[in-house]
Amino acid sequence: MDLNRLYSKALNLIPVSADEGNTLYEEAPLEELMFVANKLRYIHNPGNVAGWMIDRNVNITNICFSQCTFCNFCRKKDSPDAYVTSLNDYIRKIDELFALGGDQLLLQGGMNPDIGLRFYIDIFSKLKNLYPSLKLHALGPPEIVYLSKKERLSFYEVLSRLVTAGLDSLPGAGAEILSDRVRKIVSPAKATSEEWLGVMREAHRMNLPTSATMMYGHIETKRERIEHLIRLRDLQKEKPEGHYGFVTFIPWPFQDKGTVLAEIQGIKSSYNGSDYLRLIAISRIMLNNIRNIQASILTVGKDIATLSLHTGANDLGSIMIEENVVSAAGVTNRFNASEMQLIIKEAGFIPGRRNQKYEFLE
Ligand code: SF4
């Protein structure tokens, strides 16, 4: 295939096919991919601002029946360190969040068989009553699928009851790789690809802002990564005109420390910096209808995140006060608000603090 023809197609925002994307991903020189992706970044986001935000991760519970083989966070119910976060703990953590200038909680956790929809409605309502300006970026498609089955309600019913209770936006958690071949091996008890996409389709119809993610670098093929991007692009095409849909795409590498996948099955993370940059670039090229691409500074660190801003990414995500999921699997990167802004400035951009809808705040 003629690479120049594919670059020109991408730069004209014409959807690149799976075969074409695969050719670019496998064969194009990294510097050429970076050049094209960087041009696309400015087509989608003119100007020199790179986004970042302050939010706090609080895990609702670490009890989870799913036992995904890449997860070192979940616990069984009878484990000595199993927990369900108490209201007092939320209050203390939210007070700290507001003191640091943030107003959003990323609320995630395991699929705890003892927790149903009523529990989430109660906790969301209580938090919103106590803190009316608090934003809840919470749960994810696997939990919505789980609650829908447990309560015998449609995805729409579950989502709309959670929105009424205070849900502001839906993270793209649990996408991993949208291939059922992969999911059957690494997360067989979790939502299928179609279920994950089905929840997001409903959220987009309701105009709930969502994000899309990819957790890669384990047992998937490169072709499956490309197909994952195409499935996201196809779903984004379906969203009603003017609705948020996927406001961003965030890829991050599998963190293998202490996971069943690495320790028992011998699958180590295949992450390396240049492959991450190729993935950021190919994501920008394939996702011609998702405006923002976020580099996961928490998992790839400062240097690769900085280069990502010249490779198609326009955002470094959150300083993420208290993160427990990827850090349980070996991540040690931590940045405060000043460090995040300095990293963006040193990369040659203006730091733009934003909210979950990618609206700049200052
Ligand atoms: S990744 Fe999520 S769903 Fe899977 S075991 Fe861990 S907490 Fe449970």
Tab-separated table of N, CA and C and ligand atoms in Angstrom, residues 61-74 109-111 142-143 176 186-187 190 325, ligand 1:
chain	number	residue	atom	x	y	z
A	61	THR	N	-15.485	-0.134	46.269
A	61	THR	CA	-15.224	-1.413	46.938
A	61	THR	C	-14.137	-2.133	46.149
A	62	ASN	N	-13.360	-2.968	46.828
A	62	ASN	CA	-12.399	-3.779	46.073
A	62	ASN	C	-12.857	-5.233	45.972
A	63	ILE	N	-14.090	-5.488	46.428
A	63	ILE	CA	-14.627	-6.850	46.306
A	63	ILE	C	-15.190	-7.003	44.893
A	64	CYS	N	-14.767	-8.041	44.204
A	64	CYS	CA	-15.217	-8.198	42.817
A	64	CYS	C	-15.267	-9.672	42.443
A	65	PHE	N	-16.402	-10.070	41.879
A	65	PHE	CA	-16.510	-11.488	41.495
A	65	PHE	C	-15.815	-11.769	40.172
A	66	SER	N	-15.451	-10.704	39.446
A	66	SER	CA	-15.003	-10.896	38.063
A	66	SER	C	-13.625	-11.555	37.976
A	67	GLN	N	-12.717	-11.156	38.885
A	67	GLN	CA	-11.382	-11.771	38.943
A	67	GLN	C	-10.686	-11.786	37.573
A	68	CYS	N	-10.663	-10.636	36.929
A	68	CYS	CA	-9.950	-10.509	35.647
A	68	CYS	C	-8.473	-10.830	35.886
A	69	THR	N	-7.853	-11.497	34.935
A	69	THR	CA	-6.492	-11.990	35.187
A	69	THR	C	-5.431	-10.888	35.134
A	70	PHE	N	-5.806	-9.693	34.669
A	70	PHE	CA	-4.831	-8.585	34.630
A	70	PHE	C	-4.981	-7.673	35.851
A	71	CYS	N	-5.864	-8.030	36.791
A	71	CYS	CA	-6.211	-7.113	37.885
A	71	CYS	C	-5.559	-7.551	39.187
A	72	ASN	N	-4.829	-6.629	39.810
A	72	ASN	CA	-4.213	-6.916	41.102
A	72	ASN	C	-4.888	-6.106	42.207
A	73	PHE	N	-6.071	-5.591	41.892
A	73	PHE	CA	-6.786	-4.715	42.824
A	73	PHE	C	-7.923	-5.460	43.531
A	74	CYS	N	-8.578	-6.363	42.809
A	74	CYS	CA	-9.802	-6.977	43.352
A	74	CYS	C	-9.494	-7.973	44.469
A	109	GLY	N	-14.731	0.740	41.099
A	109	GLY	CA	-14.518	-0.341	42.046
A	109	GLY	C	-14.890	-1.659	41.426
A	110	GLY	N	-14.946	-2.664	42.271
A	110	GLY	CA	-15.256	-3.993	41.775
A	110	GLY	C	-16.753	-4.221	41.650
A	111	MET	N	-17.086	-5.346	41.034
A	111	MET	CA	-18.497	-5.744	40.947
A	111	MET	C	-18.769	-6.653	42.139
A	142	PRO	N	-19.046	-2.174	32.357
A	142	PRO	CA	-19.225	-3.485	33.001
A	142	PRO	C	-20.160	-3.429	34.204
A	143	GLU	N	-20.063	-2.369	35.031
A	143	GLU	CA	-20.965	-2.261	36.179
A	143	GLU	C	-22.409	-2.050	35.723
A	176	GLU	N	-10.804	-2.612	27.954
A	176	GLU	CA	-9.647	-3.453	27.668
A	176	GLU	C	-9.431	-3.507	26.158
A	186	VAL	N	-8.983	-12.924	29.251
A	186	VAL	CA	-8.513	-12.062	30.357
A	186	VAL	C	-9.624	-11.597	31.300
A	187	SER	N	-10.858	-11.581	30.831
A	187	SER	CA	-11.946	-11.085	31.703
A	187	SER	C	-13.262	-11.762	31.331
A	190	LYS	N	-16.787	-10.595	32.660
A	190	LYS	CA	-17.120	-9.187	32.488
A	190	LYS	C	-17.942	-8.980	31.221
A	325	VAL	N	-5.843	1.456	41.439
A	325	VAL	CA	-6.025	0.283	40.588
A	325	VAL	C	-4.743	-0.027	39.820
B	1	SF4	S1	-10.581	-5.170	36.525
B	1	SF4	FE1	-12.480	-4.479	37.502
B	1	SF4	S2	-13.972	-6.047	36.946
B	1	SF4	FE2	-11.943	-6.960	36.613
B	1	SF4	S3	-11.461	-7.993	38.535
B	1	SF4	FE3	-10.561	-5.935	38.669
B	1	SF4	S4	-12.110	-4.733	39.701
B	1	SF4	FE4	-13.118	-6.581	38.961
